PDB file of C-alpha atoms in Angstrom:
ATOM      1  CA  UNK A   1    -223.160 -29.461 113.430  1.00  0.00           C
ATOM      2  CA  UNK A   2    -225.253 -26.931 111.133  1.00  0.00           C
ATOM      3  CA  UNK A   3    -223.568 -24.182 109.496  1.00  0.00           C
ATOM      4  CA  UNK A   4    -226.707 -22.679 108.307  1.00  0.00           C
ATOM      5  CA  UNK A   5    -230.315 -22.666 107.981  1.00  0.00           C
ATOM      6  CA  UNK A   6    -231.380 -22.189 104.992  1.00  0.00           C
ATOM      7  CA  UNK A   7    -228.954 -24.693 103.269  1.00  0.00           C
ATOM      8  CA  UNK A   8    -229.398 -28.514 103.007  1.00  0.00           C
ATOM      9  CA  UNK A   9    -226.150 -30.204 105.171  1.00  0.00           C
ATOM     10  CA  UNK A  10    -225.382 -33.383 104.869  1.00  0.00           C
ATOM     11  CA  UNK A  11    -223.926 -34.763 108.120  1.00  0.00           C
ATOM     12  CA  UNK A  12    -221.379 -37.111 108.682  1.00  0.00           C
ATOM     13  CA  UNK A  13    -222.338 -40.907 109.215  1.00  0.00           C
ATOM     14  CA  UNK A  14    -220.178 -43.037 111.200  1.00  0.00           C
ATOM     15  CA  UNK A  15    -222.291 -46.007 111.752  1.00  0.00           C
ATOM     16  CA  UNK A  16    -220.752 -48.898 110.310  1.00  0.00           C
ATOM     17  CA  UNK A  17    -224.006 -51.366 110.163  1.00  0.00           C
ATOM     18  CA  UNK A  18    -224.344 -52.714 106.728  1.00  0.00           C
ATOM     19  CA  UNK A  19    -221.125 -51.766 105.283  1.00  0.00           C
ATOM     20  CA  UNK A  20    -218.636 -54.074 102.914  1.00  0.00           C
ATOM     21  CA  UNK A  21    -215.437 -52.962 103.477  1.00  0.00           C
ATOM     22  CA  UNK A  22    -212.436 -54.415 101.749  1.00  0.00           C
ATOM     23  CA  UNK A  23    -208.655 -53.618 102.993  1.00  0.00           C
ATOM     24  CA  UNK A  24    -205.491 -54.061 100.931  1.00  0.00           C
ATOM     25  CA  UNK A  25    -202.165 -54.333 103.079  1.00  0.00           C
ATOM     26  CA  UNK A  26    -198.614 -54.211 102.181  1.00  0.00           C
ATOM     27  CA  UNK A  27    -196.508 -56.966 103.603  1.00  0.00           C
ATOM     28  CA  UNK A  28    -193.210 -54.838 103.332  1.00  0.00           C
ATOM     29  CA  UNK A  29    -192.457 -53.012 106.869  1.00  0.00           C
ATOM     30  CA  UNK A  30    -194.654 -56.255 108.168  1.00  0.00           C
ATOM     31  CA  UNK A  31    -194.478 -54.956 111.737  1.00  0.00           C
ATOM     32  CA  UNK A  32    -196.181 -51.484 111.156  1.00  0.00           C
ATOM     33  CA  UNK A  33    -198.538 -52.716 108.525  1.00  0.00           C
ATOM     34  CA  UNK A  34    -199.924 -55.054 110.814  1.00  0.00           C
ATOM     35  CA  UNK A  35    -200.102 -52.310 113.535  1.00  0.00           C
ATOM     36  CA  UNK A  36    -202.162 -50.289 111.070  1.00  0.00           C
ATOM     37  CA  UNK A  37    -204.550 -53.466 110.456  1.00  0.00           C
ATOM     38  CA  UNK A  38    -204.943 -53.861 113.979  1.00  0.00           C
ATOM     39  CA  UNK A  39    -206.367 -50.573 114.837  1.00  0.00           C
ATOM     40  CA  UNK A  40    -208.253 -50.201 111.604  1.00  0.00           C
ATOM     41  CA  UNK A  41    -209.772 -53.230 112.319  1.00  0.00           C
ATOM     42  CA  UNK A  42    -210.557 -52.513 115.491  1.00  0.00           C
ATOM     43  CA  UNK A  43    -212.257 -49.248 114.559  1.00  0.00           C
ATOM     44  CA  UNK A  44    -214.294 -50.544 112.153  1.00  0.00           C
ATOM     45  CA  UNK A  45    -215.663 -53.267 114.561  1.00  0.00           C
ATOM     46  CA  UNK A  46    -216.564 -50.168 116.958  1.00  0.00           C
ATOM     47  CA  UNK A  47    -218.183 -48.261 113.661  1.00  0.00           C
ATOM     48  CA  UNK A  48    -220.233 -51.303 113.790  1.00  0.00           C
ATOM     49  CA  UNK A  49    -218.937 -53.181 110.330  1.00  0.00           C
ATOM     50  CA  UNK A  50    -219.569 -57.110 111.110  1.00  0.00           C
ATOM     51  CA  UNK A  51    -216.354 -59.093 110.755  1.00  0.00           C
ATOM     52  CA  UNK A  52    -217.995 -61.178 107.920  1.00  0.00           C
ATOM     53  CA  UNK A  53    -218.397 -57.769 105.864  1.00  0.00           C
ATOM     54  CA  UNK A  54    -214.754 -57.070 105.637  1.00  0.00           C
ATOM     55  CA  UNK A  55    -212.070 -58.604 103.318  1.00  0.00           C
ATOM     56  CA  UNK A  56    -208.161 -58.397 103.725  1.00  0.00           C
ATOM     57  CA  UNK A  57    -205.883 -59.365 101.015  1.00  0.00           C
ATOM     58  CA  UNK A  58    -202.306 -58.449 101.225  1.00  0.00           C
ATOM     59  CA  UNK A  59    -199.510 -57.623  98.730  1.00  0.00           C
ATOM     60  CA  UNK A  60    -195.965 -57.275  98.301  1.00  0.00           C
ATOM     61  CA  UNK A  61    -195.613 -53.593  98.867  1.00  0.00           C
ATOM     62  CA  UNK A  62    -197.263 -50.371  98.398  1.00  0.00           C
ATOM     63  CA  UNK A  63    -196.881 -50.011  94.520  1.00  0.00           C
ATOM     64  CA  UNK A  64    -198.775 -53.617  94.216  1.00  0.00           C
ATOM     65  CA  UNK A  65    -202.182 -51.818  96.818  1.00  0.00           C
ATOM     66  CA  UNK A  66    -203.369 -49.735  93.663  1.00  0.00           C
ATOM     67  CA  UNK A  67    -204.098 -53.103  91.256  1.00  0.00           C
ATOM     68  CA  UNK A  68    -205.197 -54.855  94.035  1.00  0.00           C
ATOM     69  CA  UNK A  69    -208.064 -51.718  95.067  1.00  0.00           C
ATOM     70  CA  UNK A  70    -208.774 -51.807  91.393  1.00  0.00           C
ATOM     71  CA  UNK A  71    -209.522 -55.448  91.657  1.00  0.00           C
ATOM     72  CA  UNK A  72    -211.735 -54.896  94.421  1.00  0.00           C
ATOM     73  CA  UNK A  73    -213.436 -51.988  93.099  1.00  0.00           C
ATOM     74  CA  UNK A  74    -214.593 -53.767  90.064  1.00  0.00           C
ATOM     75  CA  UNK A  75    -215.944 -56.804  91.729  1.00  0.00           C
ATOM     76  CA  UNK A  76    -218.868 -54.009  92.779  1.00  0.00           C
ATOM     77  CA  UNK A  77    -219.216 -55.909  96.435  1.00  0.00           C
ATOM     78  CA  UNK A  78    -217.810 -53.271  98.377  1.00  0.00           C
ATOM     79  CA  UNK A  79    -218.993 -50.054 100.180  1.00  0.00           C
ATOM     80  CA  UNK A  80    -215.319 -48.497 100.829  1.00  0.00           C
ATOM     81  CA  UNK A  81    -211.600 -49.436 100.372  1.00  0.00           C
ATOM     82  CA  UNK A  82    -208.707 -49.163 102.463  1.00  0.00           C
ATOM     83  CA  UNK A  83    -205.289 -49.105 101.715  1.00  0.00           C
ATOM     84  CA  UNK A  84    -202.949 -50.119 104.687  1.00  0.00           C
ATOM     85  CA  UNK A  85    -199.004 -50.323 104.573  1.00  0.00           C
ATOM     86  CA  UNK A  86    -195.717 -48.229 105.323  1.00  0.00           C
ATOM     87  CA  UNK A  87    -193.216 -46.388 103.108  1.00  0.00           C
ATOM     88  CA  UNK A  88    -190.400 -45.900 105.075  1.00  0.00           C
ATOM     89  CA  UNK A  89    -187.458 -43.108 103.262  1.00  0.00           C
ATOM     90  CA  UNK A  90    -184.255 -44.741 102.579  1.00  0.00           C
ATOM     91  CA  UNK A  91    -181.155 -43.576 100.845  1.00  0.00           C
ATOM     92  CA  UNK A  92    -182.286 -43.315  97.241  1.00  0.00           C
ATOM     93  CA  UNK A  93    -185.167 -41.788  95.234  1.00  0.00           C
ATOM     94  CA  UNK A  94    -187.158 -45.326  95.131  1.00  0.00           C
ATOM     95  CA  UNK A  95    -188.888 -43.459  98.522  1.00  0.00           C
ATOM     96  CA  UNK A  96    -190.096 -40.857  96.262  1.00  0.00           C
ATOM     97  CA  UNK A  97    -191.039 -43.243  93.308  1.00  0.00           C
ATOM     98  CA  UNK A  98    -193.487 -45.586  95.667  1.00  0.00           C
ATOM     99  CA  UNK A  99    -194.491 -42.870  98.130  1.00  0.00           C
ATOM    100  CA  UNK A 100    -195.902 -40.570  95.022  1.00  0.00           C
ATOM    101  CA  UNK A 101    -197.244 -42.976  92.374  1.00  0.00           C
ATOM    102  CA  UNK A 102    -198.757 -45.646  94.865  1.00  0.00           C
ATOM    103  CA  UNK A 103    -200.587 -42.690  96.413  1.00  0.00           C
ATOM    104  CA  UNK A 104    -201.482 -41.642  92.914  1.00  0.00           C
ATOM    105  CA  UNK A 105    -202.974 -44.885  92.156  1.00  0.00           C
ATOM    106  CA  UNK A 106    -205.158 -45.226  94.950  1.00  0.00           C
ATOM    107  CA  UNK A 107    -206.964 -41.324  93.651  1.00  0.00           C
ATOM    108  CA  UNK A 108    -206.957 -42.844  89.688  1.00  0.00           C
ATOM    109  CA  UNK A 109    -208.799 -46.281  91.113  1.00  0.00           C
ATOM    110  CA  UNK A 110    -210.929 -44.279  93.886  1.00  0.00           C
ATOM    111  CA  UNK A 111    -211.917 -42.117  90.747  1.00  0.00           C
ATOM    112  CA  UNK A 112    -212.431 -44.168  88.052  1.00  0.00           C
ATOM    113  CA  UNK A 113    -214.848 -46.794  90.058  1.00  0.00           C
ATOM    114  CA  UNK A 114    -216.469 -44.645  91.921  1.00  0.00           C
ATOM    115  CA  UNK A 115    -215.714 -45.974  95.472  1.00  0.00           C
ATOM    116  CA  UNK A 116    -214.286 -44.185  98.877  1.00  0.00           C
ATOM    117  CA  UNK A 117    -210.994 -45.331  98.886  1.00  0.00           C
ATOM    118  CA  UNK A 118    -208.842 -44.515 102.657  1.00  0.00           C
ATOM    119  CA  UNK A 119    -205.228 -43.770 102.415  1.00  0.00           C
ATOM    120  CA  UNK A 120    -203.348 -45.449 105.543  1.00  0.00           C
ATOM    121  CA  UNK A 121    -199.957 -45.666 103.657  1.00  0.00           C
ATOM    122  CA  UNK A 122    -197.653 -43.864 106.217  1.00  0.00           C
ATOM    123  CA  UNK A 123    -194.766 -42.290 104.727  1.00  0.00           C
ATOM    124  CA  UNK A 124    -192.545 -41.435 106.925  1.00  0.00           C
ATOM    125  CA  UNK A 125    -188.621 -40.334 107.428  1.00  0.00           C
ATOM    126  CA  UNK A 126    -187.859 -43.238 109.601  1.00  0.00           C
ATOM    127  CA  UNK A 127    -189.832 -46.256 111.344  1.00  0.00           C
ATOM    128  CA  UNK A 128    -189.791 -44.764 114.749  1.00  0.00           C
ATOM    129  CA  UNK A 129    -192.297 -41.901 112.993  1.00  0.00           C
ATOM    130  CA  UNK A 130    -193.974 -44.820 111.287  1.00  0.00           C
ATOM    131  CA  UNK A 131    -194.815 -46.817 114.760  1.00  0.00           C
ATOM    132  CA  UNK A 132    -195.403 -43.530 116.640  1.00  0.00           C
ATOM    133  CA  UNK A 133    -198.424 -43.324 113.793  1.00  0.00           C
ATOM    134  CA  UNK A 134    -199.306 -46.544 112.734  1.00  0.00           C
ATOM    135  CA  UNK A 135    -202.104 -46.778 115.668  1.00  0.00           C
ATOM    136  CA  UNK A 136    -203.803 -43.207 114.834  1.00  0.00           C
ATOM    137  CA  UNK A 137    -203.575 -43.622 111.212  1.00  0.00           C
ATOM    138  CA  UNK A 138    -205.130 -47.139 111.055  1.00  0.00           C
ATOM    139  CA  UNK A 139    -208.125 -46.170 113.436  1.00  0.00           C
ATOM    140  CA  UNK A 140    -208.722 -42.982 110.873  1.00  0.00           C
ATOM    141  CA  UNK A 141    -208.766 -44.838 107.874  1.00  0.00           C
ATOM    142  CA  UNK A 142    -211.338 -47.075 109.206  1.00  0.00           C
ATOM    143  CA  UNK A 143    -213.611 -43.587 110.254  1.00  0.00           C
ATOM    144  CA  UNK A 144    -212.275 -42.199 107.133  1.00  0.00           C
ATOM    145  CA  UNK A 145    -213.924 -45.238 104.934  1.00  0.00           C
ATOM    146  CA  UNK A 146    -217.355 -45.238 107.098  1.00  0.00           C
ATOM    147  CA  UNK A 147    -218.152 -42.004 106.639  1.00  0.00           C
ATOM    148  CA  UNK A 148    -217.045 -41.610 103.034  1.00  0.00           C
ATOM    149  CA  UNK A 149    -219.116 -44.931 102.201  1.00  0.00           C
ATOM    150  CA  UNK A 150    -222.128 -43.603 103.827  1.00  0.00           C
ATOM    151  CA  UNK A 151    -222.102 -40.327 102.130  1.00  0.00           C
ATOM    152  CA  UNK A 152    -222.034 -41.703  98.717  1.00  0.00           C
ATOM    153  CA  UNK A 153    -224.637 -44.232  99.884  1.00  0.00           C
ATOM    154  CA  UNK A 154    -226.469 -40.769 101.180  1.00  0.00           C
ATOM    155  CA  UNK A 155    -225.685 -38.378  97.412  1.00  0.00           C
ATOM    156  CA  UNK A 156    -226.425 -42.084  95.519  1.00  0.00           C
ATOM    157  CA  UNK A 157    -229.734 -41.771  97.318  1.00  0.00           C
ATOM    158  CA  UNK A 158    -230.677 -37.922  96.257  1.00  0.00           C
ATOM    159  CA  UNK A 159    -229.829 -38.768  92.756  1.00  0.00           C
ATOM    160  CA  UNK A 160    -232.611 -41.029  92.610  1.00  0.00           C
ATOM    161  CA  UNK A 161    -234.808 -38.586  94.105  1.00  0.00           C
ATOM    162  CA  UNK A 162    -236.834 -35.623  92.903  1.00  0.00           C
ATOM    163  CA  UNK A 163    -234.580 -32.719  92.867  1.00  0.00           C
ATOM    164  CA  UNK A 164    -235.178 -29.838  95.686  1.00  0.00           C
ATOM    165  CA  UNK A 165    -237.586 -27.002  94.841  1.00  0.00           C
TER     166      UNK A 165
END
C-alpha cells in the first residue's frame, strides 16, 4: 500500500526464503510456551523459513530469554530473534519484576546488536487469557520477525548504496 507518490516506501516483506531465525523459549508455564512455539513455528514454515534455518533453545523462565537472545545475537548467524514464553500474574510483585525487566532486556539486546528481536512473552492476569492468546501471539511473532529481518536486510542494502538525488 502507497501512501504517496513522491516519497520512497518501503513495503513490508513477508517472505521467509533465506532467513536464520533463532527462538528462545521459557520452560516455565510449559503448556502455553509450547503453544506459542507451535504456532510460531508453524508460521514461519508458511513465511517460507526452511526448518534447517531455525534454532530453538529453551530456558528456565522469562528473566533467563534476554542472555540467551544476547548469546544468539552475538554469534552474528541469525536474521531475527524470537522470544517465546508466558508470565502469568500471581500474588506478589515478582509478576511485575519479570514481566518489566525481561521485556526490557529483550529492547537493550535487540538494540545493542542490531537484530529484530519479536516479543511473544504473554503477560497475562491469569492462564485462561494466556491460552486464549498463546496461538495468535506465536503466529505474530513469527510475521513480526520476517518482516522486521527483511527490512533491515532492505535499509542494510541502501546504506551501501549511492544515496537518492
Amino acid at each position: 500500500m502507497s501512501y504517496y507518490d513522491n516519497i520512497l516506501e518501503i513495503d513490508s516483506d513477508l517472505n521467509g526464503n533465506g532467513l536464520c531465525i533463532g527462538i528462545v523459549m521459557s520452560r516455565f508455564n510449559i503448556d502455553v510456551s509450547e503453544g506459542l512455539l507451535s504456532a510460531c513455528t508453524a508460521e514461519l514454515a508458511r513465511l517460507g523459513v526452511q526448518e534447517a534455518d531455525i534454532v530453538l533453545v529453551t530456558v528456565p523462565g522469562a528473566l533467563e530469554i534476554p542472555l540467551a537472545l544476547q548469546k544468539l545475537a552475538i554469534s552474528d548467524r541469525y536474521d531475527a530473534l524470537i522470544a517465546l514464553g508466558a508470565v502469568i500474574h500471581g500474588e506478589t510483585y515478582h509478576f511485575d519484576v519479570v514481566a518489566n525487566e525481561s521485556a526490557r532486556g529483550l529492547v537493550a539486546v535487540g538494540l545493542e546488536y542490531d537484530i529484530p528481536i519479536a516479543n511473544g512473552i504473554l503477560t497475562t492476569d491469569n492462564e485462561d487469557q494466556a491460552t486464549a492468546r498463546m496461538a495468535e501471539k506465536g503466529a505474530e511473532t513469527a510475521r513480526v520477525a520476517v518482516e522486521m529481518a527483511n527490512l533491515l536486510l532492505t535499509l542494510g542494502e541502501m546504506d551501501q548504496s549511492t544515496p537518492p538525488s
